Short mmCIF file of C-alpha atoms in Angstrom, two decimals:
data_model
loop_
_atom_site.label_atom_id
_atom_site.label_comp_id
_atom_site.label_asym_id
_atom_site.label_seq_id
_atom_site.Cartn_x
_atom_site.Cartn_y
_atom_site.Cartn_z
CA GLU A 305 -23.67 -25.57 -20.82
CA VAL A 306 -20.05 -24.65 -21.54
CA SER A 307 -21.19 -21.87 -23.88
CA LYS A 308 -23.24 -20.30 -21.08
CA LEU A 309 -20.19 -20.25 -18.82
CA ASN A 310 -18.13 -18.73 -21.62
CA GLU A 311 -20.69 -15.95 -22.13
CA TYR A 312 -20.77 -15.27 -18.39
CA TRP A 313 -17.00 -14.84 -18.14
CA GLU A 314 -16.93 -12.67 -21.28
CA GLU A 315 -19.32 -10.26 -19.56
CA CYS A 316 -17.31 -10.39 -16.31
CA ARG A 317 -14.15 -9.52 -18.23
CA GLY A 318 -15.88 -6.40 -19.51
CA LEU A 319 -16.91 -5.37 -16.01
CA TYR A 320 -13.35 -5.58 -14.72
CA ALA A 321 -11.78 -3.93 -17.77
CA PRO A 322 -10.77 -0.83 -15.72
CA PHE A 323 -8.33 -3.04 -13.83
CA GLU A 324 -6.61 -4.49 -16.91
CA SER A 325 -2.86 -3.99 -16.76
CA GLY A 326 -2.27 -3.67 -20.49
CA GLN A 327 -0.34 -6.95 -20.67
CA LYS A 328 -1.43 -8.56 -23.95
CA SER A 329 0.75 -11.67 -24.17
CA GLY A 330 2.99 -14.04 -22.26
CA SER A 331 6.75 -13.63 -21.94
CA ALA A 332 9.55 -16.20 -21.87
CA ASP A 333 11.62 -14.16 -19.41
CA VAL A 334 9.51 -15.68 -16.62
CA TYR A 335 12.20 -18.40 -16.59
CA ILE A 336 14.67 -15.72 -15.53
CA HIS A 337 12.77 -13.69 -12.94
CA GLU A 338 10.50 -16.57 -11.74
CA MET A 339 7.62 -14.21 -10.96
CA PRO A 340 4.32 -15.99 -10.18
CA GLY A 341 1.71 -15.45 -12.91
CA GLY A 342 -0.85 -13.92 -10.56
CA GLN A 343 1.67 -11.34 -9.41
CA TYR A 344 2.95 -10.40 -12.86
CA THR A 345 0.12 -8.09 -13.92
CA ASN A 346 -0.42 -6.79 -10.38
CA LEU A 347 3.23 -5.75 -10.08
CA LEU A 348 3.13 -4.14 -13.53
CA TYR A 349 0.24 -1.92 -12.41
CA GLN A 350 1.80 -1.27 -8.99
CA SER A 351 5.11 -0.22 -10.53
CA THR A 352 3.31 2.30 -12.74
CA GLN A 353 1.52 3.79 -9.73
CA LEU A 354 4.85 4.08 -7.89
CA GLY A 355 6.29 6.26 -10.63
CA LEU A 356 8.32 3.50 -12.28
CA THR A 357 6.60 3.88 -15.67
CA GLY A 358 8.90 2.79 -18.47
CA GLN A 359 11.08 0.75 -16.10
CA TRP A 360 9.16 -2.54 -16.18
CA SER A 361 12.12 -4.41 -17.68
CA GLN A 362 14.32 -3.13 -14.83
CA VAL A 363 11.70 -4.20 -12.29
CA LYS A 364 11.68 -7.73 -13.72
CA THR A 365 15.48 -7.88 -13.60
CA ALA A 366 15.42 -6.52 -10.06
CA TYR A 367 12.84 -9.17 -9.10
CA ALA A 368 15.38 -11.87 -9.92
CA ALA A 369 18.01 -9.96 -7.91
CA ALA A 370 15.60 -9.56 -4.97
CA ASN A 371 14.88 -13.29 -5.08
CA ARG A 372 18.60 -14.03 -4.79
CA LEU A 373 19.01 -11.54 -1.94
CA LEU A 374 16.17 -13.17 -0.02
CA GLY A 375 17.66 -16.64 -0.44
CA ASP A 376 15.83 -17.95 -3.53
CA ILE A 377 12.60 -18.37 -1.56
CA ILE A 378 9.38 -20.19 -2.44
CA LYS A 379 7.23 -17.42 -3.88
CA VAL A 380 3.58 -17.58 -2.91
CA THR A 381 1.43 -14.94 -1.22
CA PRO A 382 2.79 -13.27 0.89
CA SER A 383 6.43 -14.19 0.19
CA SER A 384 6.04 -13.11 -3.45
CA LYS A 385 4.91 -9.67 -2.21
CA VAL A 386 8.14 -9.37 -0.20
CA THR A 387 10.14 -10.11 -3.34
CA GLY A 388 8.13 -7.60 -5.38
CA ASP A 389 8.45 -4.88 -2.75
CA LEU A 390 12.21 -5.36 -2.60
CA ALA A 391 12.47 -5.35 -6.41
CA GLN A 392 10.67 -2.00 -6.68
CA PHE A 393 12.81 -0.65 -3.84
CA LEU A 394 15.97 -1.59 -5.78
CA VAL A 395 14.77 0.13 -8.96
CA ALA A 396 13.45 3.25 -7.20
CA ASN A 397 16.77 3.74 -5.39
CA ASN A 398 19.02 2.49 -8.22
CA LEU A 399 20.64 -0.16 -6.01
CA SER A 400 22.62 -3.25 -7.02
CA GLU A 401 22.68 -6.50 -5.04
CA GLU A 402 26.14 -5.67 -3.73
CA GLU A 403 25.06 -2.19 -2.60
CA VAL A 404 22.05 -3.60 -0.74
CA ILE A 405 24.27 -5.94 1.28
CA GLU A 406 26.87 -3.24 1.86
CA LYS A 407 24.42 -0.50 2.94
CA ALA A 408 21.79 -2.72 4.60
CA GLU A 409 22.22 -1.15 8.06
CA GLU A 410 21.33 2.35 6.80
CA LEU A 411 18.70 1.62 4.13
CA SER A 412 14.97 2.14 4.87
CA PHE A 413 13.64 -1.17 3.59
CA PRO A 414 9.90 -1.82 3.06
CA ASN A 415 8.27 -3.22 6.20
CA SER A 416 7.47 -6.48 4.43
CA VAL A 417 11.19 -7.11 3.85
CA ILE A 418 12.08 -6.38 7.48
CA GLU A 419 9.29 -8.65 8.75
CA TYR A 420 10.41 -11.40 6.38
CA PHE A 421 13.88 -11.39 7.95
CA GLN A 422 12.27 -11.29 11.41
CA GLY A 423 10.56 -14.56 10.61
CA TYR A 424 6.98 -13.31 10.34
CA LEU A 425 6.39 -15.71 7.44
CA GLY A 426 8.27 -18.55 9.09
CA ILE A 427 11.77 -19.88 8.50
CA PRO A 428 12.79 -20.61 4.87
CA PRO A 429 13.80 -24.24 4.17
CA PHE A 430 17.41 -23.22 3.53
CA GLY A 431 17.60 -20.54 6.23
CA PHE A 432 18.04 -16.79 5.90
CA PRO A 433 20.88 -15.34 3.80
CA GLU A 434 23.75 -13.85 5.77
CA PRO A 435 25.19 -11.29 6.37
CA LEU A 436 22.19 -9.46 4.88
CA ARG A 437 19.73 -10.66 7.49
CA SER A 438 21.91 -9.64 10.46
CA ARG A 439 22.56 -6.22 8.96
CA VAL A 440 18.88 -5.53 8.17
CA LEU A 441 17.83 -6.52 11.71
CA LYS A 442 20.63 -4.73 13.55
CA GLY A 443 19.05 -2.74 16.40
CA ARG A 444 15.52 -3.88 15.53
CA THR A 445 13.15 -5.81 17.81
CA ILE A 446 9.71 -7.34 17.28
CA ASP A 447 6.85 -5.35 18.79
CA GLY A 448 5.06 -7.15 21.60
CA THR A 449 8.03 -9.34 22.55
CA ASP A 450 10.75 -9.05 25.19
CA GLY A 451 13.40 -7.69 22.86
CA LEU A 452 13.18 -10.57 20.39
CA SER A 453 14.82 -9.67 17.07
CA CYS A 454 13.60 -12.71 15.13
CA PHE A 455 11.18 -15.58 15.60
CA GLU A 456 12.93 -18.91 16.00
CA GLY A 457 10.11 -21.07 14.63
CA ARG A 458 6.44 -20.72 13.78
CA PRO A 459 5.60 -17.05 14.58
CA GLY A 460 2.21 -17.83 16.09
CA ALA A 461 3.77 -20.14 18.69
CA GLN A 462 5.70 -17.22 20.20
CA LEU A 463 2.88 -14.68 20.24
CA PRO A 464 0.25 -14.31 22.97
CA PRO A 465 -3.32 -15.39 22.09
CA TYR A 466 -5.32 -12.68 20.31
CA ASP A 467 -7.72 -10.88 22.65
CA PHE A 468 -10.93 -10.77 20.61
CA ALA A 469 -12.97 -9.33 23.51
CA SER A 470 -10.56 -6.42 23.95
CA SER A 471 -10.49 -5.82 20.21
CA LYS A 472 -14.30 -5.78 20.08
CA THR A 473 -14.43 -3.19 22.88
CA SER A 474 -11.82 -0.90 21.31
CA LEU A 475 -13.43 -1.08 17.85
CA GLU A 476 -16.87 -0.31 19.25
CA ASP A 477 -15.44 2.63 21.18
CA LYS A 478 -13.73 3.92 18.03
CA TRP A 479 -16.43 3.35 15.40
CA GLY A 480 -19.65 2.78 17.35
CA ALA A 481 -21.16 -0.43 18.70
CA ASP A 482 -23.83 -0.52 15.98
CA LYS A 483 -21.18 -0.47 13.22
CA ILE A 484 -19.04 -3.42 14.34
CA SER A 485 -19.88 -7.03 13.50
CA PRO A 486 -17.97 -10.27 14.23
CA HIS A 487 -16.74 -10.13 10.62
CA ASP A 488 -15.30 -6.67 11.28
CA ILE A 489 -13.43 -7.89 14.36
CA MET A 490 -11.85 -10.69 12.33
CA SER A 491 -11.01 -8.30 9.48
CA HIS A 492 -9.27 -5.95 11.92
CA ALA A 493 -7.35 -8.84 13.48
CA LEU A 494 -6.00 -9.88 10.07
CA TYR A 495 -5.54 -6.47 8.40
CA PRO A 496 -5.74 -3.65 10.99
CA ALA A 497 -4.47 -0.83 8.74
CA VAL A 498 -6.62 -1.85 5.75
CA PHE A 499 -9.68 -2.18 7.99
CA ASP A 500 -9.17 1.34 9.36
CA GLU A 501 -8.89 2.70 5.79
CA PHE A 502 -12.13 0.92 4.89
CA MET A 503 -13.97 2.34 7.90
CA LEU A 504 -12.71 5.87 7.18
CA ALA A 505 -13.95 5.59 3.58
CA LYS A 506 -17.27 4.24 4.85
CA GLU A 507 -17.55 7.17 7.27
CA GLU A 508 -16.95 9.64 4.42
CA TYR A 509 -18.92 8.04 1.58
CA GLY A 510 -21.33 5.66 3.35
CA GLY A 511 -21.86 2.01 2.44
CA VAL A 512 -21.50 1.17 -1.24
CA GLY A 513 -22.70 -2.43 -1.01
CA CYS A 514 -26.04 -1.38 -2.49
CA LEU A 515 -24.41 -0.41 -5.81
CA ASP A 516 -24.18 -2.83 -8.69
CA THR A 517 -20.70 -3.92 -9.82
CA ARG A 518 -20.59 -1.92 -13.06
CA THR A 519 -21.60 1.34 -11.37
CA PHE A 520 -19.14 0.80 -8.53
CA LEU A 521 -16.23 0.14 -10.89
CA THR A 522 -16.89 2.60 -13.72
CA GLY A 523 -19.35 5.19 -12.35
CA MET A 524 -22.47 6.55 -14.01
CA LYS A 525 -22.83 8.14 -17.43
CA VAL A 526 -24.58 11.47 -18.01
CA GLY A 527 -28.29 10.82 -18.46
CA GLN A 528 -28.14 7.41 -16.82
CA GLU A 529 -30.79 6.56 -14.22
CA LEU A 530 -29.98 4.15 -11.41
CA ASP A 531 -32.36 2.32 -9.07
CA VAL A 532 -30.63 1.77 -5.71
CA SER A 533 -32.25 -0.56 -3.17
CA LEU A 534 -31.21 0.46 0.35
CA GLU A 535 -33.45 -2.09 2.05
CA LYS A 536 -36.73 -3.88 1.41
CA GLY A 537 -39.29 -1.28 0.33
CA LYS A 538 -36.80 1.60 0.34
CA ASN A 539 -35.40 2.55 -3.08
CA LEU A 540 -33.62 5.62 -4.41
CA ILE A 541 -33.75 6.72 -8.05
CA VAL A 542 -30.53 8.53 -8.97
CA LYS A 543 -30.07 10.28 -12.31
CA LEU A 544 -26.79 11.92 -13.36
CA ILE A 545 -27.53 15.26 -15.08
CA SER A 546 -24.11 16.78 -15.77
CA VAL A 547 -20.41 16.66 -14.90
CA GLY A 548 -18.55 19.97 -15.12
CA GLU A 549 -14.92 20.72 -15.90
CA SER A 550 -12.21 20.88 -13.23
CA ASP A 551 -11.69 24.38 -11.83
CA ASP A 552 -8.35 25.94 -10.85
CA GLU A 553 -8.32 23.88 -7.65
CA GLY A 554 -9.15 20.59 -9.39
CA VAL A 555 -12.76 20.51 -8.17
CA VAL A 556 -15.64 19.32 -10.39
CA HIS A 557 -19.28 20.44 -10.04
CA ILE A 558 -21.71 17.52 -10.45
CA GLN A 559 -25.48 17.82 -10.84
CA PHE A 560 -27.89 14.93 -10.36
CA GLU A 561 -31.45 14.11 -9.34
CA LEU A 562 -32.39 12.12 -6.26
CA ASN A 563 -35.95 10.79 -6.47
CA GLY A 564 -36.69 13.63 -8.89
CA GLN A 565 -35.25 16.37 -6.68
CA PRO A 566 -32.23 18.33 -8.04
CA ARG A 567 -28.99 17.94 -6.11
CA SER A 568 -25.40 19.04 -6.66
CA VAL A 569 -22.01 18.20 -5.13
CA HIS A 570 -18.43 19.34 -5.55
CA VAL A 571 -15.90 16.53 -5.99
CA LYS A 572 -12.11 16.63 -6.07
CA ASP A 573 -10.85 15.37 -9.42
CA LYS A 574 -7.81 13.26 -8.53
CA SER A 575 -6.81 13.02 -12.21
CA SER A 576 -6.62 16.79 -12.74
CA LYS A 577 -3.17 18.27 -13.25
CA VAL A 578 -3.47 21.10 -10.75
CA ALA A 579 -0.14 22.76 -10.17
CA GLU A 580 1.34 21.84 -6.81
CA THR A 581 4.12 23.59 -4.96
CA ALA A 582 7.33 21.68 -5.57
CA LYS A 583 8.64 20.04 -2.42
CA PRO A 584 12.31 20.48 -1.48
CA LYS A 585 14.64 17.60 -2.23
CA ALA A 586 17.03 15.94 0.21
CA LEU A 587 20.62 17.03 -0.39
CA GLN A 588 22.79 14.40 -1.99
CA GLY A 589 25.84 13.49 0.10
CA VAL A 590 24.52 15.16 3.27
CA THR A 591 23.84 12.42 5.85
CA GLY A 592 21.42 14.48 7.91
CA SER A 593 19.26 15.42 4.91
CA VAL A 594 16.84 12.47 4.78
CA GLY A 595 14.66 11.92 1.73
CA ALA A 596 11.80 9.60 0.80
CA SER A 597 13.14 6.30 -0.48
CA MET A 598 10.11 5.82 -2.77
CA PRO A 599 7.03 7.76 -3.91
CA GLY A 600 4.11 7.45 -1.51
CA VAL A 601 1.85 9.01 1.11
CA VAL A 602 2.98 9.97 4.62
CA LEU A 603 0.98 7.98 7.17
CA GLU A 604 2.68 9.19 10.33
CA THR A 605 5.64 11.24 11.52
CA LYS A 606 7.51 9.62 14.39
CA VAL A 607 9.65 12.59 15.50
CA SER A 608 9.36 16.32 16.21
CA LYS A 609 11.72 19.27 15.93
CA GLY A 610 14.31 19.16 18.73
CA ASP A 611 14.10 15.41 19.37
CA GLU A 612 17.36 13.63 20.15
CA ILE A 613 17.59 10.53 17.98
CA LYS A 614 19.92 7.59 17.38
CA LYS A 615 20.94 5.94 14.14
CA GLY A 616 18.17 3.56 13.06
CA ASP A 617 15.37 5.35 14.94
CA PRO A 618 12.09 5.59 12.93
CA LEU A 619 11.41 9.04 11.44
CA VAL A 620 8.44 8.72 9.09
CA LEU A 621 5.99 5.95 8.12
CA MET A 622 5.04 5.98 4.42
CA SER A 623 2.73 3.87 2.28
CA ALA A 624 2.41 3.30 -1.45
CA MET A 625 0.12 0.70 -3.04
CA LYS A 626 -0.10 -1.24 0.27
CA MET A 627 3.69 -1.25 0.62
CA GLU A 628 4.63 0.38 3.91
CA THR A 629 8.11 1.76 4.53
CA ILE A 630 9.60 3.22 7.69
CA ILE A 631 12.25 5.83 6.94
CA THR A 632 14.91 5.57 9.62
CA SER A 633 17.63 7.92 10.80
CA PRO A 634 21.00 7.42 9.09
CA CYS A 635 22.88 8.98 12.03
CA ASP A 636 22.81 10.16 15.65
CA GLY A 637 21.75 13.77 16.15
CA THR A 638 19.00 16.31 16.75
CA VAL A 639 15.95 16.85 14.53
CA LYS A 640 16.24 20.33 12.94
CA GLN A 641 13.12 20.14 10.78
CA VAL A 642 10.27 17.78 9.96
CA ALA A 643 9.36 18.75 6.39
CA VAL A 644 6.23 16.58 6.03
CA THR A 645 2.94 15.89 7.75
CA ALA A 646 0.49 12.98 7.58
CA GLY A 647 -1.32 12.89 4.25
CA ASP A 648 1.46 14.52 2.20
CA HIS A 649 2.13 12.93 -1.20
CA LEU A 650 5.86 12.58 -1.85
CA GLU A 651 8.10 11.68 -4.75
CA GLY A 652 11.30 9.73 -4.33
CA GLY A 653 14.03 11.96 -2.92
CA ASP A 654 11.68 14.58 -1.40
CA LEU A 655 12.99 15.91 1.89
CA VAL A 656 11.26 14.42 4.96
CA VAL A 657 13.51 15.26 7.91
CA GLU A 658 16.64 17.32 8.51
CA ILE A 659 18.98 16.15 11.24
CA GLU A 660 21.86 18.02 12.85
CA GLU A 661 24.38 15.23 13.04
CA THR A 662 26.25 14.60 16.29
CA ILE A 663 29.96 14.77 15.63
#
């Protein structure tokens, strides 16, 4: 019986091989950084995707520093994510523990770090570290409250009851009544941003629940034939004929058969190295030249040219590997230029907003 289980997990390991991190052995430095085992390989992959390739040792060192800055917290999901986000933020911006405390009022911390200090995860057994917490939260309030800067106890006790009926109505209006189930309402309540991403992908590509695991994770091979069951008595036979090379715009021509009928599509190859126009960088030493604190994708711009803003006002919302960051204004002034739009992919230091500083 044990052998059967062993064979099963051997096959499963092969199916999920595309998600392997490359970590081949354990490491004794876990006694230094105290990173949970389940987070270790995830953070290694995440750091690579954030452009921190070759800096894994620095990330591990920064993880220990982030843990100290946060008050040596108990690290389980989601508190371990807060520590990991802060560690990558330190490495990406080349910050020391002392610099974080000193510049806390002007740094654009990841949202998870800000929410940690606001008490979204509860109150740590030994309290929050000061003066870091007060500096991070200066001028910030919790959405949906009467100017509350931090929860004083269990967060749920100070929030109004969730309106499931209202959520159901708004989701049905947005996506269609026939596309929203009770499970969807609960998913949106727990992870609103992730749910919206899922629904957008579903709108573009359709449901993929009918695909087997191997095809979903690794795709089809040329010549392979796939039997897809959409519902009882309704099957599609898909055969991949050819996959072309990327053209000058990074687009690939794919030919396949659908129930014996030839079909073709053009797909953007995200791995192609198509030359992109270099984005301008924020000017070092110029307060009003605001750059991206980390690589990522612009989700939303919060200001427009000509807006009068105050120090700490949100400028741009960015996301990278589920780590959201709000870039805030480092000074009072007027917006001269918004250099990005939603959907732009940025590297660390790319210019996002120019501000004419009020003297």
